[in-house]
XYZ file of C-alpha atoms in Angstrom:
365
model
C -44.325 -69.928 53.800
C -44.838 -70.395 50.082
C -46.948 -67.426 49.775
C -44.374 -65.374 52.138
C -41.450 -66.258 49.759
C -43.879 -65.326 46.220
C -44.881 -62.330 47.834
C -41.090 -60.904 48.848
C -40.304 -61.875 44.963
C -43.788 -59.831 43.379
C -41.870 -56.612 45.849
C -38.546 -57.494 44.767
C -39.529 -57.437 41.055
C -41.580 -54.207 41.725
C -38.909 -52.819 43.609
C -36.131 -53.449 40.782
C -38.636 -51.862 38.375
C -39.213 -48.874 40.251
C -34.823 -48.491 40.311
C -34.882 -49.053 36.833
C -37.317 -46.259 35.811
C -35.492 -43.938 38.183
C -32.120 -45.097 36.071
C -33.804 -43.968 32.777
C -35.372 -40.613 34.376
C -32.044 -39.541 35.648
C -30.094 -40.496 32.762
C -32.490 -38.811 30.576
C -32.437 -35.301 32.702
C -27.935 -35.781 32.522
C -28.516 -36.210 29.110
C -30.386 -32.859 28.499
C -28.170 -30.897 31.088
C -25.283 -32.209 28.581
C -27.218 -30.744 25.460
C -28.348 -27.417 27.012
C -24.211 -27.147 28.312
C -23.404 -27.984 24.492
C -26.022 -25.800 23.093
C -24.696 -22.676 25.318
C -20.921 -23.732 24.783
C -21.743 -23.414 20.646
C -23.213 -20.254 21.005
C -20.648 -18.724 22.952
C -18.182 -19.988 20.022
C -20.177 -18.266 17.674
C -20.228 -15.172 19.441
C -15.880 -15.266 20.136
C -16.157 -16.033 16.272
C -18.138 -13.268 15.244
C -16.521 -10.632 17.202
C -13.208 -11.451 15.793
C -14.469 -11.308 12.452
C -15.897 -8.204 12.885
C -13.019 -6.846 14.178
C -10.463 -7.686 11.357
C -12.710 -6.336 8.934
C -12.477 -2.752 9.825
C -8.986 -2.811 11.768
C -8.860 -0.526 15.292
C -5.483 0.844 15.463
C -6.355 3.009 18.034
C -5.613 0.400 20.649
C -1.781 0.023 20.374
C 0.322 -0.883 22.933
C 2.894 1.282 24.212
C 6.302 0.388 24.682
C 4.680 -3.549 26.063
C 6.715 -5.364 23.382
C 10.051 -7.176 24.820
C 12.902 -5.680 22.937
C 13.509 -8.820 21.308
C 11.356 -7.613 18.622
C 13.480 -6.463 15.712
C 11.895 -4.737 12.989
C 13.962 -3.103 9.503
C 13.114 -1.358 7.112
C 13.699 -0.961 3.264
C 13.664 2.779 1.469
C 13.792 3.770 -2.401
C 15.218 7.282 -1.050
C 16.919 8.855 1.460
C 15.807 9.487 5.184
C 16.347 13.064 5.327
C 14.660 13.723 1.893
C 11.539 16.137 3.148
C 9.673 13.321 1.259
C 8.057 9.605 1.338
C 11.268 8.133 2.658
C 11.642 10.684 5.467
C 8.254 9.933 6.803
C 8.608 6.441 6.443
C 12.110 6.634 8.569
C 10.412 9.033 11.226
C 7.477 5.672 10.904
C 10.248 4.058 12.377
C 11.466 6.016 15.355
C 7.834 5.498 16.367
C 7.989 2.045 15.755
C 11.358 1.881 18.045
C 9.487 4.493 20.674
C 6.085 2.763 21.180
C 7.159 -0.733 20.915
C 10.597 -0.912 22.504
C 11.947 -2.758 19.269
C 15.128 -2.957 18.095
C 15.065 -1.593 14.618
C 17.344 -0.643 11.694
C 17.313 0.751 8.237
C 18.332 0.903 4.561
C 17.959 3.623 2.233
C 18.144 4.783 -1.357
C 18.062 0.524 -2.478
C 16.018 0.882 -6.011
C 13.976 -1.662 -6.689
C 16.364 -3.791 -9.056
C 18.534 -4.502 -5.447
C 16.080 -4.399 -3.222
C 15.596 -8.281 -3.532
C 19.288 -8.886 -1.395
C 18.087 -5.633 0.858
C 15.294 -7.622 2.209
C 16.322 -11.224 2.568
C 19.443 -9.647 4.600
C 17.071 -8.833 7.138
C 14.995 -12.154 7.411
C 18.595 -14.123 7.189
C 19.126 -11.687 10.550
C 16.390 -12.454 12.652
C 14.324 -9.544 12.070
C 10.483 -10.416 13.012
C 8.966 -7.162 10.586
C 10.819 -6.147 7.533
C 9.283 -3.345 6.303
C 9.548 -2.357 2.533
C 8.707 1.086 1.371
C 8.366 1.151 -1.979
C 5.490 -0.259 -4.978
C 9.421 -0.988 -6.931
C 9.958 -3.515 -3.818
C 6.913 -5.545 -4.465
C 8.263 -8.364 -6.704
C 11.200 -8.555 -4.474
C 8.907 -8.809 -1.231
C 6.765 -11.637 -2.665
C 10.496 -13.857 -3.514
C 11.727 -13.297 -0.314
C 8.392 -13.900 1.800
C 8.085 -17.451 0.416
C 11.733 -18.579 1.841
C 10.902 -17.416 5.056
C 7.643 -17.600 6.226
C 7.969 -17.092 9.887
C 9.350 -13.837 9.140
C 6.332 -10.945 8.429
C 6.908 -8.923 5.577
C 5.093 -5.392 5.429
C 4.714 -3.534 1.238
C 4.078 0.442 2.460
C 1.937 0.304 -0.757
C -1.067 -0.933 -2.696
C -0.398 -4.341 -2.742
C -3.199 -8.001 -2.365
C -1.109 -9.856 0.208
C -0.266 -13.213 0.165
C -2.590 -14.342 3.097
C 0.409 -15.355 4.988
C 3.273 -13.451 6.295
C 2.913 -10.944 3.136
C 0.623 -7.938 3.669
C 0.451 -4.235 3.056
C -0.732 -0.958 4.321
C -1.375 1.618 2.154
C -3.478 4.895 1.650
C -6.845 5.396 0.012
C -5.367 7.434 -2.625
C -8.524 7.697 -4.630
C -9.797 9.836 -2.030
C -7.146 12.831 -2.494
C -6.945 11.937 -6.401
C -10.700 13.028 -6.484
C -10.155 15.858 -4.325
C -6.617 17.447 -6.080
C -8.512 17.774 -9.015
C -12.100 18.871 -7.842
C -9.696 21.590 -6.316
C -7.455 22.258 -9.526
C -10.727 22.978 -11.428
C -12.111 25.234 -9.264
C -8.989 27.383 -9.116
C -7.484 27.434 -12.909
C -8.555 30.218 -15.171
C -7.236 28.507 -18.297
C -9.485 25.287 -18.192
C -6.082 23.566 -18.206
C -4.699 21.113 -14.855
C -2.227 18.865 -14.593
C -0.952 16.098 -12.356
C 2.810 14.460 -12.136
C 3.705 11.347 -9.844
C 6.888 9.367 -9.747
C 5.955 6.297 -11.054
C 3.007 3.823 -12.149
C 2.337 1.945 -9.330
C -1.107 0.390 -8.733
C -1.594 3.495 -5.776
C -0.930 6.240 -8.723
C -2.476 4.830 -11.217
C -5.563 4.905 -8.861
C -4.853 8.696 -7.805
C -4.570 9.701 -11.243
C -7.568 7.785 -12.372
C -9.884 9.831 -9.523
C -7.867 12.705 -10.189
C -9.290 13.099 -13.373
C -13.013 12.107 -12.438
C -12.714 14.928 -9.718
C -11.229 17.380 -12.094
C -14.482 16.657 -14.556
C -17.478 16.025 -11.453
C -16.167 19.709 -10.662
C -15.743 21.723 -13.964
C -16.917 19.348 -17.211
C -15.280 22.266 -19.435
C -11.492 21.586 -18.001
C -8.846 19.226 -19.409
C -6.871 17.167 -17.123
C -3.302 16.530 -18.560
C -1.087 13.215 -16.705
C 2.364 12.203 -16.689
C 4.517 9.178 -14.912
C 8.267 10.422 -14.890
C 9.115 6.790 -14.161
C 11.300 8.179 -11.608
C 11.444 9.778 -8.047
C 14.686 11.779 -8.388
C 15.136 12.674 -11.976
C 14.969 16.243 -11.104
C 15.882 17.263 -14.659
C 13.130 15.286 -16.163
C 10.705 16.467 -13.732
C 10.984 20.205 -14.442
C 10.869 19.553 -18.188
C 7.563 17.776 -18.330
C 6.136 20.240 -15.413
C 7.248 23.063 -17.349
C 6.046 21.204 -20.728
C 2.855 21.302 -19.093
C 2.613 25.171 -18.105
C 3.857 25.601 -21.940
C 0.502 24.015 -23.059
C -1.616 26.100 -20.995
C -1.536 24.658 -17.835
C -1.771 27.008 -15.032
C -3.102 24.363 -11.885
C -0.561 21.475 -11.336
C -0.555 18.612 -8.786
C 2.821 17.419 -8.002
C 3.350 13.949 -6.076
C 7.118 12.966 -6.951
C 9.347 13.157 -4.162
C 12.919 15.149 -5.045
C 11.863 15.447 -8.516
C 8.750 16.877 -8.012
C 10.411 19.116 -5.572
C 12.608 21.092 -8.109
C 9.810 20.537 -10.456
C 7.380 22.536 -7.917
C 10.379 25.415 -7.810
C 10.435 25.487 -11.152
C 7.155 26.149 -12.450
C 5.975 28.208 -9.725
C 8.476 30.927 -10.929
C 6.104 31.640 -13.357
C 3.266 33.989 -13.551
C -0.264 32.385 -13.098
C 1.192 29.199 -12.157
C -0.133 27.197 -8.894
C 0.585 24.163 -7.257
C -0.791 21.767 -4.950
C 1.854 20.235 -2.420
C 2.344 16.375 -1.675
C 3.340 14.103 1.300
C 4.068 17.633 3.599
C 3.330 21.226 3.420
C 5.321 22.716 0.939
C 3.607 26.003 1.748
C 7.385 27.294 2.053
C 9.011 26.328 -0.923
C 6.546 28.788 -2.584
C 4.881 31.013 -0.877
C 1.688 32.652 -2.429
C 2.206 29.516 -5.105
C 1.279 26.561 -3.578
C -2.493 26.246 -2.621
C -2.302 23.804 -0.231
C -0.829 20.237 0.315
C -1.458 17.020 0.652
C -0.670 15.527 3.729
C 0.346 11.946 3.966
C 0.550 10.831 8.189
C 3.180 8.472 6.580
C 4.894 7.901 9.982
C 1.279 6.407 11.472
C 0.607 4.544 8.427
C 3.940 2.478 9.105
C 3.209 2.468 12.370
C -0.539 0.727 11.741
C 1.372 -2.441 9.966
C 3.227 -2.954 13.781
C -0.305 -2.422 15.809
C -1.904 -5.176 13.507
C 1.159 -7.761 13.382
C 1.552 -7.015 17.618
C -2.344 -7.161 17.959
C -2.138 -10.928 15.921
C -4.026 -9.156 13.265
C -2.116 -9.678 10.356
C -3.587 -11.688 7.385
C -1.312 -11.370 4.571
C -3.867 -8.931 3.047
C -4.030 -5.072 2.342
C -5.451 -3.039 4.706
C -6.068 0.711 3.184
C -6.544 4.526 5.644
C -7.386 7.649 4.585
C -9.306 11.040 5.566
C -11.495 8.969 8.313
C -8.789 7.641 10.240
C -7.188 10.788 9.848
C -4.260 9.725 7.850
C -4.238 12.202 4.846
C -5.313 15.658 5.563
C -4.757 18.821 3.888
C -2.566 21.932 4.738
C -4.129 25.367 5.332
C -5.193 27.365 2.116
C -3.676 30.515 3.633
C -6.015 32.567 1.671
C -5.536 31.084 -1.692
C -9.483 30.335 -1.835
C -12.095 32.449 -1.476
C -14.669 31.812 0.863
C -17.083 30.104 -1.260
C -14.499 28.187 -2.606
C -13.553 26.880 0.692
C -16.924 26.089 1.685
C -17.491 24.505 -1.818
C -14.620 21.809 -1.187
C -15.211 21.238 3.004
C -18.743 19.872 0.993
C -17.105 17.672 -1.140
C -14.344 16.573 0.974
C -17.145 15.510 3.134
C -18.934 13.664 0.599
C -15.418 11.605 -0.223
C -14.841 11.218 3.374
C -18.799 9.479 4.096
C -18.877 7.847 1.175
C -21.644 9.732 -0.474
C -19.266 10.810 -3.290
C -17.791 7.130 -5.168
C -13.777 7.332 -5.138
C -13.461 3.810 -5.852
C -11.151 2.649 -8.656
């Protein structure tokens, strides 16, 4: 009987054994099922992580959404000139009929505010409700930065060369280096007196950048020519614009960029009244204004460049940081030459227009 019982209690203790290395097996296979589910949960992170970096870095505004946005979402907008002007401000307003089209938004703007007001322009749209205030001006940027930091749910948009503020602060802007180089590679090529000039409104970090690669495109192309600069300090001074445009053809200047709104309207009338003189156009073609005169113009998609500021904010893109376009995303261009270049000439600048466009040419500041 003795032997009976010992013998149940050797099986027993074997038996418990046996459980208890069965315990550790399956608690060590749970235990790598729960790493390899960790391991493939981390990577998957890293690849959602990756992707979205990518895809900040080099925004796709292609993608917008059309007319998907409740029309709860109120956007304004800020301009230094008026709507109707044939200028920056008009393509900045027509920026905002898209706006209003694509994105069913409720929207409403202010214009001629100079930058010295501009400051109560823009707070009276974030003390409104408005999600987007759009400012269109480099003389709105001190105001922009005030009013951001009292209300930073609203998003604030600078239609200029501008850092950010990594929060609700950001800008869009064009790649103006690009056309700077390009204006004067093209003056050069065309003036017969080895004399070119360029005029813009005023010194904002975006012109001072054009006119910088203005004048490394005017020497790349033609060492011999001087390159001749002015900043009226104004966008509507038409008076002062024709006097230093016409200062300029006095010194010898027969090749002149003009990028200065109203005033560099009448100052594009002006000098092309006189013999030998040519202009290039800015912001739309001014082909019209002087025909045989004007060898081409600049053009400035100014409506889709506002409208890339909405895509990023409505796409929960926006950083607080600048985001730049130009010739690749097919937001500057330039009008038709209209036989104001010969044919070498043409094919001579379609080369280095690529070369800006691919990089191959530096245009950076």
């Amino acid at each position: 009987m003795r032997s009976r019982v010992r013998a149940v209690k050797i099986v027993e203790i074997a038996l418990n054994k046996f459980i208890e290395v069965e315990k550790v097996i399956l608690l060590r296979k749970a235990i790598m099922r729960i790493q390899s589910l960790l391991k493939q949960m981390t990577l998957a992170a890293l690849a959602l992580f990756f992707a979205i970096g990518c895809s900040r870095s080099t925004p796709n505004v292609n993608s917008s959404p059309e007319a998907s946005t409740s029309s709860s979402f109120r956007v304004a907008m800020v301009t230094i000139g008026p709507k109707d002007n044939n200028s920056w401000a008009q393509g900045c307003f027509e920026g905002l009929n898209l706006i209003k089209d694509k994105f069913n938004a409720q929207v409403d703007f202010t214009d001629n505010i100079d930058g010295e007001h501009s400051e109560a322009a823009i707070r009276k749209y974030a003390q409104s409700g408005y999600g987007l205030v759009i400012a269109c001006s480099g003389a709105y940027s001190k105001a922009a930065e005030k009013v951001a930091k009292e209300f930073p749910r609203t998003k604030f948009a600078l239609i200029t060369t501008h850092p950010g503020n990594n929060k609700n602060l950001g800008a869009v802007a064009f790649r103006s280096g690009e056309v700077g180089y390009l204006t004067g590679a093209l003056a050069a090529m065309k003036t017969k007196s080895n004399k070119v000039g360029y005029i813009v409104g005023a010194p904002y970090p975006v012109y001072k950048e054009e006119e910088a690669l203005f004048r490394r495109g005017v020497k790349a192309t033609n060492p011999s020519v001087q390159p001749s600069t002015a900043f009226l300090n104004t966008w509507s001074d038409t008076d002062k614009a024709t006097k230093v445009a016409t200062d300029m053809v006095a010194s010898g200047v027969d090749v002149l960029t003009i990028n200065a709104d109203e005033a560099g309207l009448a100052a594009l009338k002006a000098v092309t009244q006189k013999p030998g003189v040519f202009v290039i156009g800015w912001a739309k073609d001014q082909y019209e204004l002087a025909p045989g005169k004007v060898l081409t113009s600049v053009l400035q998609d100014i409506p889709n460049l506002v409208l890339n500021a909405v895509v990023l904010t409505q796409q929960g893109r926006w950083e607080g940081k600048l985001y730049k376009f130009g010739l690749r995303e097919k937001i500057y261009d330039f009008a038709p030459f209209r036989g104001s270049l010969t044919s070498q000439e043409e094919d001579t600048f379609k080369t280095i227009r690529e070369a800006v466009t691919t990089g191959k040419i530096d245009v950076s500041p």
